[in-house]
Amino acid sequence: MVKEGVWADVDDYLLVEALQKVDAVCIEDVDWDSLLDHRSGEVCRQRWNQMVRAIGGHREKPFIEQVEVLSRRYCPEMIEYRK
């Protein structure tokens, strides 16, 4: 999605930060349409699925653990640097 221009690199960081803030226990608890003002819920969900596929063995982990793993890769402190 980044290569296609549908998604910006910084959006990965913003998405993970938003998911940490909603404190959802499972993926069904997430209101994808309200996560990022400048991206649709469908696009956010698609990108999340891509990110989870990229974390290898963590795909089988519960949603909350997936968020934790990705939050270590996409730490919010890097948002300004990535813009």
PDB file of N, CA, C and O in Angstrom:
ATOM      1  N   MET A   1       0.821  -1.198   0.000  1.00  0.00           N
ATOM      2  CA  MET A   1       0.000   0.000   0.000  1.00  0.00           C
ATOM      3  C   MET A   1       0.860   1.254   0.000  1.00  0.00           C
ATOM      4  O   MET A   1       0.476   2.253  -0.578  1.00  0.00           O
ATOM      5  N   VAL A   2       2.004   1.192   0.670  1.00  0.00           N
ATOM      6  CA  VAL A   2       2.918   2.342   0.690  1.00  0.00           C
ATOM      7  C   VAL A   2       3.482   2.554  -0.710  1.00  0.00           C
ATOM      8  O   VAL A   2       3.505   3.680  -1.215  1.00  0.00           O
ATOM      9  N   LYS A   3       3.914   1.477  -1.342  1.00  0.00           N
ATOM     10  CA  LYS A   3       4.477   1.570  -2.690  1.00  0.00           C
ATOM     11  C   LYS A   3       3.463   2.105  -3.689  1.00  0.00           C
ATOM     12  O   LYS A   3       3.820   2.818  -4.616  1.00  0.00           O
ATOM     13  N   GLU A   4       2.193   1.754  -3.485  1.00  0.00           N
ATOM     14  CA  GLU A   4       1.126   2.186  -4.388  1.00  0.00           C
ATOM     15  C   GLU A   4       0.691   3.629  -4.130  1.00  0.00           C
ATOM     16  O   GLU A   4      -0.088   4.186  -4.885  1.00  0.00           O
ATOM     17  N   GLY A   5       1.151   4.213  -3.035  1.00  0.00           N
ATOM     18  CA  GLY A   5       0.773   5.580  -2.705  1.00  0.00           C
ATOM     19  C   GLY A   5      -0.565   5.700  -1.995  1.00  0.00           C
ATOM     20  O   GLY A   5      -1.067   6.794  -1.777  1.00  0.00           O
ATOM     21  N   VAL A   6      -1.156   4.578  -1.623  1.00  0.00           N
ATOM     22  CA  VAL A   6      -2.441   4.572  -0.926  1.00  0.00           C
ATOM     23  C   VAL A   6      -2.233   4.873   0.553  1.00  0.00           C
ATOM     24  O   VAL A   6      -3.130   5.355   1.237  1.00  0.00           O
ATOM     25  N   TRP A   7      -1.033   4.603   1.041  1.00  0.00           N
ATOM     26  CA  TRP A   7      -0.725   4.692   2.465  1.00  0.00           C
ATOM     27  C   TRP A   7       0.642   5.329   2.618  1.00  0.00           C
ATOM     28  O   TRP A   7       1.587   4.960   1.918  1.00  0.00           O
ATOM     29  N   ALA A   8       0.786   6.260   3.528  1.00  0.00           N
ATOM     30  CA  ALA A   8       2.081   6.914   3.776  1.00  0.00           C
ATOM     31  C   ALA A   8       2.825   6.177   4.888  1.00  0.00           C
ATOM     32  O   ALA A   8       2.210   5.590   5.778  1.00  0.00           O
ATOM     33  N   ASP A   9       4.127   6.229   4.841  1.00  0.00           N
ATOM     34  CA  ASP A   9       4.971   5.574   5.839  1.00  0.00           C
ATOM     35  C   ASP A   9       4.591   6.005   7.255  1.00  0.00           C
ATOM     36  O   ASP A   9       4.474   5.175   8.154  1.00  0.00           O
ATOM     37  N   VAL A  10       4.362   7.273   7.451  1.00  0.00           N
ATOM     38  CA  VAL A  10       4.029   7.787   8.786  1.00  0.00           C
ATOM     39  C   VAL A  10       2.685   7.242   9.278  1.00  0.00           C
ATOM     40  O   VAL A  10       2.453   7.134  10.477  1.00  0.00           O
ATOM     41  N   ASP A  11       1.819   6.846   8.367  1.00  0.00           N
ATOM     42  CA  ASP A  11       0.513   6.318   8.760  1.00  0.00           C
ATOM     43  C   ASP A  11       0.630   5.022   9.565  1.00  0.00           C
ATOM     44  O   ASP A  11      -0.223   4.738  10.400  1.00  0.00           O
ATOM     45  N   ASP A  12       1.680   4.236   9.321  1.00  0.00           N
ATOM     46  CA  ASP A  12       1.884   3.028  10.128  1.00  0.00           C
ATOM     47  C   ASP A  12       2.033   3.404  11.599  1.00  0.00           C
ATOM     48  O   ASP A  12       1.445   2.776  12.472  1.00  0.00           O
ATOM     49  N   TYR A  13       2.809   4.427  11.858  1.00  0.00           N
ATOM     50  CA  TYR A  13       3.038   4.888  13.226  1.00  0.00           C
ATOM     51  C   TYR A  13       1.753   5.449  13.835  1.00  0.00           C
ATOM     52  O   TYR A  13       1.438   5.187  14.990  1.00  0.00           O
ATOM     53  N   LEU A  14       1.024   6.212  13.034  1.00  0.00           N
ATOM     54  CA  LEU A  14      -0.231   6.795  13.512  1.00  0.00           C
ATOM     55  C   LEU A  14      -1.273   5.711  13.789  1.00  0.00           C
ATOM     56  O   LEU A  14      -2.021   5.804  14.767  1.00  0.00           O
ATOM     57  N   LEU A  15      -1.311   4.701  12.945  1.00  0.00           N
ATOM     58  CA  LEU A  15      -2.269   3.614  13.129  1.00  0.00           C
ATOM     59  C   LEU A  15      -1.982   2.842  14.420  1.00  0.00           C
ATOM     60  O   LEU A  15      -2.890   2.597  15.223  1.00  0.00           O
ATOM     61  N   VAL A  16      -0.733   2.492  14.628  1.00  0.00           N
ATOM     62  CA  VAL A  16      -0.382   1.754  15.843  1.00  0.00           C
ATOM     63  C   VAL A  16      -0.653   2.603  17.085  1.00  0.00           C
ATOM     64  O   VAL A  16      -1.198   2.117  18.081  1.00  0.00           O
ATOM     65  N   GLU A  17      -0.313   3.878  17.013  1.00  0.00           N
ATOM     66  CA  GLU A  17      -0.584   4.767  18.149  1.00  0.00           C
ATOM     67  C   GLU A  17      -2.085   4.837  18.435  1.00  0.00           C
ATOM     68  O   GLU A  17      -2.515   4.758  19.588  1.00  0.00           O
ATOM     69  N   ALA A  18      -2.898   4.953  17.393  1.00  0.00           N
ATOM     70  CA  ALA A  18      -4.353   5.019  17.569  1.00  0.00           C
ATOM     71  C   ALA A  18      -4.895   3.723  18.168  1.00  0.00           C
ATOM     72  O   ALA A  18      -5.768   3.748  19.041  1.00  0.00           O
ATOM     73  N   LEU A  19      -4.360   2.586  17.734  1.00  0.00           N
ATOM     74  CA  LEU A  19      -4.812   1.308  18.270  1.00  0.00           C
ATOM     75  C   LEU A  19      -4.432   1.145  19.736  1.00  0.00           C
ATOM     76  O   LEU A  19      -5.176   0.553  20.511  1.00  0.00           O
ATOM     77  N   GLN A  20      -3.312   1.696  20.129  1.00  0.00           N
ATOM     78  CA  GLN A  20      -2.934   1.665  21.541  1.00  0.00           C
ATOM     79  C   GLN A  20      -3.895   2.507  22.382  1.00  0.00           C
ATOM     80  O   GLN A  20      -4.243   2.141  23.491  1.00  0.00           O
ATOM     81  N   LYS A  21      -4.323   3.616  21.836  1.00  0.00           N
ATOM     82  CA  LYS A  21      -5.206   4.526  22.571  1.00  0.00           C
ATOM     83  C   LYS A  21      -6.615   3.979  22.741  1.00  0.00           C
ATOM     84  O   LYS A  21      -7.263   4.254  23.746  1.00  0.00           O
ATOM     85  N   VAL A  22      -7.121   3.217  21.756  1.00  0.00           N
ATOM     86  CA  VAL A  22      -8.484   2.694  21.884  1.00  0.00           C
ATOM     87  C   VAL A  22      -8.547   1.539  22.859  1.00  0.00           C
ATOM     88  O   VAL A  22      -9.609   1.191  23.348  1.00  0.00           O
ATOM     89  N   ASP A  23      -7.404   0.951  23.153  1.00  0.00           N
ATOM     90  CA  ASP A  23      -7.308  -0.099  24.171  1.00  0.00           C
ATOM     91  C   ASP A  23      -8.290  -1.237  23.896  1.00  0.00           C
ATOM     92  O   ASP A  23      -8.971  -1.716  24.804  1.00  0.00           O
ATOM     93  N   ALA A  24      -8.363  -1.664  22.648  1.00  0.00           N
ATOM     94  CA  ALA A  24      -9.245  -2.767  22.267  1.00  0.00           C
ATOM     95  C   ALA A  24      -8.601  -4.104  22.633  1.00  0.00           C
ATOM     96  O   ALA A  24      -7.407  -4.290  22.462  1.00  0.00           O
ATOM     97  N   VAL A  25      -9.398  -5.013  23.125  1.00  0.00           N
ATOM     98  CA  VAL A  25      -8.908  -6.332  23.502  1.00  0.00           C
ATOM     99  C   VAL A  25      -8.899  -7.277  22.301  1.00  0.00           C
ATOM    100  O   VAL A  25      -8.034  -8.123  22.171  1.00  0.00           O
ATOM    101  N   CYS A  26      -9.858  -7.099  21.406  1.00  0.00           N
ATOM    102  CA  CYS A  26      -9.902  -7.935  20.203  1.00  0.00           C
ATOM    103  C   CYS A  26     -10.203  -7.054  18.992  1.00  0.00           C
ATOM    104  O   CYS A  26     -10.669  -5.923  19.118  1.00  0.00           O
ATOM    105  N   ILE A  27      -9.930  -7.598  17.841  1.00  0.00           N
ATOM    106  CA  ILE A  27     -10.055  -6.827  16.604  1.00  0.00           C
ATOM    107  C   ILE A  27     -11.497  -6.365  16.361  1.00  0.00           C
ATOM    108  O   ILE A  27     -11.732  -5.324  15.760  1.00  0.00           O
ATOM    109  N   GLU A  28     -12.454  -7.127  16.862  1.00  0.00           N
ATOM    110  CA  GLU A  28     -13.860  -6.765  16.692  1.00  0.00           C
ATOM    111  C   GLU A  28     -14.234  -5.525  17.496  1.00  0.00           C
ATOM    112  O   GLU A  28     -15.245  -4.887  17.214  1.00  0.00           O
ATOM    113  N   ASP A  29     -13.437  -5.170  18.490  1.00  0.00           N
ATOM    114  CA  ASP A  29     -13.700  -3.990  19.320  1.00  0.00           C
ATOM    115  C   ASP A  29     -13.273  -2.682  18.650  1.00  0.00           C
ATOM    116  O   ASP A  29     -13.592  -1.608  19.144  1.00  0.00           O
ATOM    117  N   VAL A  30     -12.546  -2.775  17.559  1.00  0.00           N
ATOM    118  CA  VAL A  30     -11.976  -1.584  16.919  1.00  0.00           C
ATOM    119  C   VAL A  30     -12.982  -0.950  15.962  1.00  0.00           C
ATOM    120  O   VAL A  30     -13.542  -1.622  15.098  1.00  0.00           O
ATOM    121  N   ASP A  31     -13.190   0.347  16.118  1.00  0.00           N
ATOM    122  CA  ASP A  31     -13.989   1.125  15.168  1.00  0.00           C
ATOM    123  C   ASP A  31     -13.012   1.693  14.146  1.00  0.00           C
ATOM    124  O   ASP A  31     -12.458   2.778  14.317  1.00  0.00           O
ATOM    125  N   TRP A  32     -12.756   0.934  13.100  1.00  0.00           N
ATOM    126  CA  TRP A  32     -11.720   1.286  12.124  1.00  0.00           C
ATOM    127  C   TRP A  32     -11.977   2.631  11.463  1.00  0.00           C
ATOM    128  O   TRP A  32     -11.049   3.341  11.109  1.00  0.00           O
ATOM    129  N   ASP A  33     -13.252   3.001  11.296  1.00  0.00           N
ATOM    130  CA  ASP A  33     -13.586   4.271  10.641  1.00  0.00           C
ATOM    131  C   ASP A  33     -13.177   5.492  11.456  1.00  0.00           C
ATOM    132  O   ASP A  33     -13.048   6.579  10.913  1.00  0.00           O
ATOM    133  N   SER A  34     -12.978   5.331  12.738  1.00  0.00           N
ATOM    134  CA  SER A  34     -12.659   6.494  13.571  1.00  0.00           C
ATOM    135  C   SER A  34     -11.175   6.568  13.971  1.00  0.00           C
ATOM    136  O   SER A  34     -10.798   7.448  14.735  1.00  0.00           O
ATOM    137  N   LEU A  35     -10.346   5.664  13.462  1.00  0.00           N
ATOM    138  CA  LEU A  35      -8.942   5.647  13.882  1.00  0.00           C
ATOM    139  C   LEU A  35      -8.127   6.813  13.332  1.00  0.00           C
ATOM    140  O   LEU A  35      -7.459   7.513  14.083  1.00  0.00           O
ATOM    141  N   LEU A  36      -8.152   6.995  12.031  1.00  0.00           N
ATOM    142  CA  LEU A  36      -7.378   8.069  11.395  1.00  0.00           C
ATOM    143  C   LEU A  36      -8.313   8.953  10.583  1.00  0.00           C
ATOM    144  O   LEU A  36      -9.038   8.458   9.715  1.00  0.00           O
ATOM    145  N   ASP A  37      -8.285  10.230  10.852  1.00  0.00           N
ATOM    146  CA  ASP A  37      -9.190  11.163  10.167  1.00  0.00           C
ATOM    147  C   ASP A  37      -8.980  11.184   8.657  1.00  0.00           C
ATOM    148  O   ASP A  37      -9.931  11.365   7.908  1.00  0.00           O
ATOM    149  N   HIS A  38      -7.760  11.007   8.224  1.00  0.00           N
ATOM    150  CA  HIS A  38      -7.443  11.153   6.804  1.00  0.00           C
ATOM    151  C   HIS A  38      -7.435   9.830   6.038  1.00  0.00           C
ATOM    152  O   HIS A  38      -7.111   9.808   4.859  1.00  0.00           O
ATOM    153  N   ARG A  39      -7.807   8.732   6.686  1.00  0.00           N
ATOM    154  CA  ARG A  39      -7.859   7.416   6.039  1.00  0.00           C
ATOM    155  C   ARG A  39      -9.175   6.725   6.380  1.00  0.00           C
ATOM    156  O   ARG A  39      -9.661   6.811   7.506  1.00  0.00           O
ATOM    157  N   SER A  40      -9.720   6.013   5.394  1.00  0.00           N
ATOM    158  CA  SER A  40     -10.976   5.291   5.632  1.00  0.00           C
ATOM    159  C   SER A  40     -10.727   4.088   6.523  1.00  0.00           C
ATOM    160  O   SER A  40      -9.602   3.584   6.624  1.00  0.00           O
ATOM    161  N   GLY A  41     -11.773   3.621   7.139  1.00  0.00           N
ATOM    162  CA  GLY A  41     -11.675   2.434   7.980  1.00  0.00           C
ATOM    163  C   GLY A  41     -11.249   1.213   7.193  1.00  0.00           C
ATOM    164  O   GLY A  41     -10.474   0.386   7.672  1.00  0.00           O
ATOM    165  N   GLU A  42     -11.729   1.113   5.974  1.00  0.00           N
ATOM    166  CA  GLU A  42     -11.369  -0.026   5.119  1.00  0.00           C
ATOM    167  C   GLU A  42      -9.869  -0.048   4.832  1.00  0.00           C
ATOM    168  O   GLU A  42      -9.218  -1.091   4.921  1.00  0.00           O
ATOM    169  N   VAL A  43      -9.313   1.106   4.527  1.00  0.00           N
ATOM    170  CA  VAL A  43      -7.879   1.193   4.238  1.00  0.00           C
ATOM    171  C   VAL A  43      -7.069   0.912   5.500  1.00  0.00           C
ATOM    172  O   VAL A  43      -6.050   0.212   5.447  1.00  0.00           O
ATOM    173  N   CYS A  44      -7.516   1.417   6.640  1.00  0.00           N
ATOM    174  CA  CYS A  44      -6.818   1.146   7.911  1.00  0.00           C
ATOM    175  C   CYS A  44      -6.807  -0.346   8.208  1.00  0.00           C
ATOM    176  O   CYS A  44      -5.777  -0.907   8.593  1.00  0.00           O
ATOM    177  N   ARG A  45      -7.934  -0.991   8.008  1.00  0.00           N
ATOM    178  CA  ARG A  45      -8.038  -2.429   8.281  1.00  0.00           C
ATOM    179  C   ARG A  45      -7.160  -3.216   7.311  1.00  0.00           C
ATOM    180  O   ARG A  45      -6.491  -4.172   7.714  1.00  0.00           O
ATOM    181  N   GLN A  46      -7.132  -2.833   6.048  1.00  0.00           N
ATOM    182  CA  GLN A  46      -6.286  -3.513   5.067  1.00  0.00           C
ATOM    183  C   GLN A  46      -4.813  -3.388   5.446  1.00  0.00           C
ATOM    184  O   GLN A  46      -4.062  -4.367   5.388  1.00  0.00           O
ATOM    185  N   ARG A  47      -4.407  -2.188   5.829  1.00  0.00           N
ATOM    186  CA  ARG A  47      -3.012  -1.987   6.204  1.00  0.00           C
ATOM    187  C   ARG A  47      -2.677  -2.764   7.469  1.00  0.00           C
ATOM    188  O   ARG A  47      -1.596  -3.348   7.579  1.00  0.00           O
ATOM    189  N   TRP A  48      -3.579  -2.788   8.430  1.00  0.00           N
ATOM    190  CA  TRP A  48      -3.344  -3.568   9.641  1.00  0.00           C
ATOM    191  C   TRP A  48      -3.092  -5.029   9.277  1.00  0.00           C
ATOM    192  O   TRP A  48      -2.163  -5.653   9.779  1.00  0.00           O
ATOM    193  N   ASN A  49      -3.908  -5.578   8.412  1.00  0.00           N
ATOM    194  CA  ASN A  49      -3.741  -6.972   8.007  1.00  0.00           C
ATOM    195  C   ASN A  49      -2.379  -7.197   7.351  1.00  0.00           C
ATOM    196  O   ASN A  49      -1.740  -8.221   7.603  1.00  0.00           O
ATOM    197  N   GLN A  50      -1.926  -6.261   6.544  1.00  0.00           N
ATOM    198  CA  GLN A  50      -0.596  -6.363   5.933  1.00  0.00           C
ATOM    199  C   GLN A  50       0.491  -6.334   7.003  1.00  0.00           C
ATOM    200  O   GLN A  50       1.450  -7.109   6.941  1.00  0.00           O
ATOM    201  N   MET A  51       0.355  -5.448   7.954  1.00  0.00           N
ATOM    202  CA  MET A  51       1.357  -5.325   9.009  1.00  0.00           C
ATOM    203  C   MET A  51       1.424  -6.604   9.840  1.00  0.00           C
ATOM    204  O   MET A  51       2.519  -7.068  10.179  1.00  0.00           O
ATOM    205  N   VAL A  52       0.287  -7.188  10.158  1.00  0.00           N
ATOM    206  CA  VAL A  52       0.253  -8.416  10.951  1.00  0.00           C
ATOM    207  C   VAL A  52       0.893  -9.573  10.179  1.00  0.00           C
ATOM    208  O   VAL A  52       1.637 -10.374  10.757  1.00  0.00           O
ATOM    209  N   ARG A  53       0.640  -9.647   8.864  1.00  0.00           N
ATOM    210  CA  ARG A  53       1.263 -10.700   8.063  1.00  0.00           C
ATOM    211  C   ARG A  53       2.782 -10.600   8.090  1.00  0.00           C
ATOM    212  O   ARG A  53       3.482 -11.601   7.996  1.00  0.00           O
ATOM    213  N   ALA A  54       3.305  -9.393   8.257  1.00  0.00           N
ATOM    214  CA  ALA A  54       4.746  -9.166   8.230  1.00  0.00           C
ATOM    215  C   ALA A  54       5.437  -9.499   9.553  1.00  0.00           C
ATOM    216  O   ALA A  54       6.668  -9.511   9.597  1.00  0.00           O
ATOM    217  N   ILE A  55       4.683  -9.794  10.598  1.00  0.00           N
ATOM    218  CA  ILE A  55       5.333 -10.046  11.885  1.00  0.00           C
ATOM    219  C   ILE A  55       5.536 -11.530  12.169  1.00  0.00           C
ATOM    220  O   ILE A  55       5.841 -11.917  13.279  1.00  0.00           O
ATOM    221  N   GLY A  56       5.391 -12.341  11.165  1.00  0.00           N
ATOM    222  CA  GLY A  56       5.737 -13.748  11.296  1.00  0.00           C
ATOM    223  C   GLY A  56       4.892 -14.515  12.296  1.00  0.00           C
ATOM    224  O   GLY A  56       3.683 -14.512  12.225  1.00  0.00           O
ATOM    225  N   GLY A  57       5.541 -15.176  13.242  1.00  0.00           N
ATOM    226  CA  GLY A  57       4.871 -16.035  14.206  1.00  0.00           C
ATOM    227  C   GLY A  57       3.851 -15.338  15.073  1.00  0.00           C
ATOM    228  O   GLY A  57       3.070 -15.984  15.758  1.00  0.00           O
ATOM    229  N   HIS A  58       3.823 -14.034  15.042  1.00  0.00           N
ATOM    230  CA  HIS A  58       2.879 -13.291  15.870  1.00  0.00           C
ATOM    231  C   HIS A  58       1.472 -13.264  15.269  1.00  0.00           C
ATOM    232  O   HIS A  58       0.545 -12.781  15.899  1.00  0.00           O
ATOM    233  N   ARG A  59       1.324 -13.791  14.063  1.00  0.00           N
ATOM    234  CA  ARG A  59       0.004 -13.806  13.425  1.00  0.00           C
ATOM    235  C   ARG A  59      -1.009 -14.593  14.244  1.00  0.00           C
ATOM    236  O   ARG A  59      -2.189 -14.279  14.240  1.00  0.00           O
ATOM    237  N   GLU A  60      -0.544 -15.616  14.917  1.00  0.00           N
ATOM    238  CA  GLU A  60      -1.438 -16.451  15.699  1.00  0.00           C
ATOM    239  C   GLU A  60      -1.723 -15.868  17.081  1.00  0.00           C
ATOM    240  O   GLU A  60      -2.544 -16.386  17.827  1.00  0.00           O
ATOM    241  N   LYS A  61      -1.034 -14.813  17.440  1.00  0.00           N
ATOM    242  CA  LYS A  61      -1.206 -14.188  18.749  1.00  0.00           C
ATOM    243  C   LYS A  61      -2.535 -13.432  18.804  1.00  0.00           C
ATOM    244  O   LYS A  61      -3.070 -13.003  17.785  1.00  0.00           O
ATOM    245  N   PRO A  62      -3.061 -13.243  20.000  1.00  0.00           N
ATOM    246  CA  PRO A  62      -4.269 -12.419  20.145  1.00  0.00           C
ATOM    247  C   PRO A  62      -4.003 -10.979  19.676  1.00  0.00           C
ATOM    248  O   PRO A  62      -2.860 -10.512  19.681  1.00  0.00           O
ATOM    249  N   PHE A  63      -5.072 -10.316  19.323  1.00  0.00           N
ATOM    250  CA  PHE A  63      -4.977  -8.953  18.794  1.00  0.00           C
ATOM    251  C   PHE A  63      -4.171  -8.026  19.702  1.00  0.00           C
ATOM    252  O   PHE A  63      -3.304  -7.288  19.244  1.00  0.00           O
ATOM    253  N   ILE A  64      -4.433  -8.071  20.983  1.00  0.00           N
ATOM    254  CA  ILE A  64      -3.757  -7.169  21.916  1.00  0.00           C
ATOM    255  C   ILE A  64      -2.238  -7.384  21.904  1.00  0.00           C
ATOM    256  O   ILE A  64      -1.455  -6.440  22.017  1.00  0.00           O
ATOM    257  N   GLU A  65      -1.810  -8.624  21.717  1.00  0.00           N
ATOM    258  CA  GLU A  65      -0.378  -8.916  21.621  1.00  0.00           C
ATOM    259  C   GLU A  65       0.198  -8.453  20.285  1.00  0.00           C
ATOM    260  O   GLU A  65       1.347  -8.019  20.215  1.00  0.00           O
ATOM    261  N   GLN A  66      -0.597  -8.540  19.231  1.00  0.00           N
ATOM    262  CA  GLN A  66      -0.154  -8.028  17.931  1.00  0.00           C
ATOM    263  C   GLN A  66       0.100  -6.526  18.014  1.00  0.00           C
ATOM    264  O   GLN A  66       1.097  -6.020  17.490  1.00  0.00           O
ATOM    265  N   VAL A  67      -0.801  -5.823  18.688  1.00  0.00           N
ATOM    266  CA  VAL A  67      -0.623  -4.377  18.863  1.00  0.00           C
ATOM    267  C   VAL A  67       0.664  -4.104  19.629  1.00  0.00           C
ATOM    268  O   VAL A  67       1.438  -3.214  19.272  1.00  0.00           O
ATOM    269  N   GLU A  68       0.917  -4.881  20.657  1.00  0.00           N
ATOM    270  CA  GLU A  68       2.128  -4.706  21.464  1.00  0.00           C
ATOM    271  C   GLU A  68       3.391  -4.927  20.631  1.00  0.00           C
ATOM    272  O   GLU A  68       4.340  -4.144  20.691  1.00  0.00           O
ATOM    273  N   VAL A  69       3.410  -5.981  19.842  1.00  0.00           N
ATOM    274  CA  VAL A  69       4.577  -6.270  18.992  1.00  0.00           C
ATOM    275  C   VAL A  69       4.803  -5.134  18.003  1.00  0.00           C
ATOM    276  O   VAL A  69       5.918  -4.635  17.847  1.00  0.00           O
ATOM    277  N   LEU A  70       3.744  -4.702  17.357  1.00  0.00           N
ATOM    278  CA  LEU A  70       3.896  -3.634  16.368  1.00  0.00           C
ATOM    279  C   LEU A  70       4.199  -2.288  17.013  1.00  0.00           C
ATOM    280  O   LEU A  70       4.855  -1.445  16.402  1.00  0.00           O
ATOM    281  N   SER A  71       3.776  -2.085  18.241  1.00  0.00           N
ATOM    282  CA  SER A  71       4.086  -0.816  18.908  1.00  0.00           C
ATOM    283  C   SER A  71       5.575  -0.707  19.216  1.00  0.00           C
ATOM    284  O   SER A  71       6.111   0.391  19.310  1.00  0.00           O
ATOM    285  N   ARG A  72       6.243  -1.835  19.340  1.00  0.00           N
ATOM    286  CA  ARG A  72       7.693  -1.787  19.528  1.00  0.00           C
ATOM    287  C   ARG A  72       8.403  -1.443  18.220  1.00  0.00           C
ATOM    288  O   ARG A  72       9.459  -0.828  18.227  1.00  0.00           O
ATOM    289  N   ARG A  73       7.822  -1.835  17.103  1.00  0.00           N
ATOM    290  CA  ARG A  73       8.411  -1.517  15.793  1.00  0.00           C
ATOM    291  C   ARG A  73       8.074  -0.100  15.347  1.00  0.00           C
ATOM    292  O   ARG A  73       8.860   0.553  14.672  1.00  0.00           O
ATOM    293  N   TYR A  74       6.879   0.323  15.647  1.00  0.00           N
ATOM    294  CA  TYR A  74       6.383   1.627  15.198  1.00  0.00           C
ATOM    295  C   TYR A  74       6.109   2.509  16.408  1.00  0.00           C
ATOM    296  O   TYR A  74       4.975   2.912  16.647  1.00  0.00           O
ATOM    297  N   CYS A  75       7.132   2.802  17.172  1.00  0.00           N
ATOM    298  CA  CYS A  75       6.950   3.575  18.399  1.00  0.00           C
ATOM    299  C   CYS A  75       6.505   5.002  18.082  1.00  0.00           C
ATOM    300  O   CYS A  75       7.001   5.639  17.154  1.00  0.00           O
ATOM    301  N   PRO A  76       5.533   5.514  18.828  1.00  0.00           N
ATOM    302  CA  PRO A  76       4.964   6.843  18.582  1.00  0.00           C
ATOM    303  C   PRO A  76       5.992   7.964  18.619  1.00  0.00           C
ATOM    304  O   PRO A  76       5.808   8.995  17.973  1.00  0.00           O
ATOM    305  N   GLU A  77       7.084   7.770  19.338  1.00  0.00           N
ATOM    306  CA  GLU A  77       8.114   8.815  19.419  1.00  0.00           C
ATOM    307  C   GLU A  77       8.738   9.112  18.053  1.00  0.00           C
ATOM    308  O   GLU A  77       9.362  10.144  17.858  1.00  0.00           O
ATOM    309  N   MET A  78       8.570   8.204  17.103  1.00  0.00           N
ATOM    310  CA  MET A  78       9.175   8.368  15.781  1.00  0.00           C
ATOM    311  C   MET A  78       8.266   9.095  14.785  1.00  0.00           C
ATOM    312  O   MET A  78       8.678   9.369  13.673  1.00  0.00           O
ATOM    313  N   ILE A  79       7.040   9.411  15.176  1.00  0.00           N
ATOM    314  CA  ILE A  79       6.082  10.003  14.234  1.00  0.00           C
ATOM    315  C   ILE A  79       6.640  11.282  13.608  1.00  0.00           C
ATOM    316  O   ILE A  79       6.623  11.441  12.391  1.00  0.00           O
ATOM    317  N   GLU A  80       7.102  12.201  14.409  1.00  0.00           N
ATOM    318  CA  GLU A  80       7.610  13.471  13.869  1.00  0.00           C
ATOM    319  C   GLU A  80       8.794  13.245  12.936  1.00  0.00           C
ATOM    320  O   GLU A  80       8.936  13.912  11.924  1.00  0.00           O
ATOM    321  N   TYR A  81       9.652  12.322  13.289  1.00  0.00           N
ATOM    322  CA  TYR A  81      10.826  12.016  12.468  1.00  0.00           C
ATOM    323  C   TYR A  81      10.422  11.437  11.121  1.00  0.00           C
ATOM    324  O   TYR A  81      11.048  11.712  10.103  1.00  0.00           O
ATOM    325  N   ARG A  82       9.357  10.643  11.075  1.00  0.00           N
ATOM    326  CA  ARG A  82       8.934   9.968   9.857  1.00  0.00           C
ATOM    327  C   ARG A  82       8.154  10.869   8.912  1.00  0.00           C
ATOM    328  O   ARG A  82       7.990  10.547   7.757  1.00  0.00           O
ATOM    329  N   LYS A  83       7.663  12.005   9.395  1.00  0.00           N
ATOM    330  CA  LYS A  83       6.862  12.908   8.536  1.00  0.00           C
ATOM    331  C   LYS A  83       7.709  13.566   7.479  1.00  0.00           C
ATOM    332  O   LYS A  83       8.815  13.838   7.565  1.00  0.00           O
TER     333      LYS A  83
END
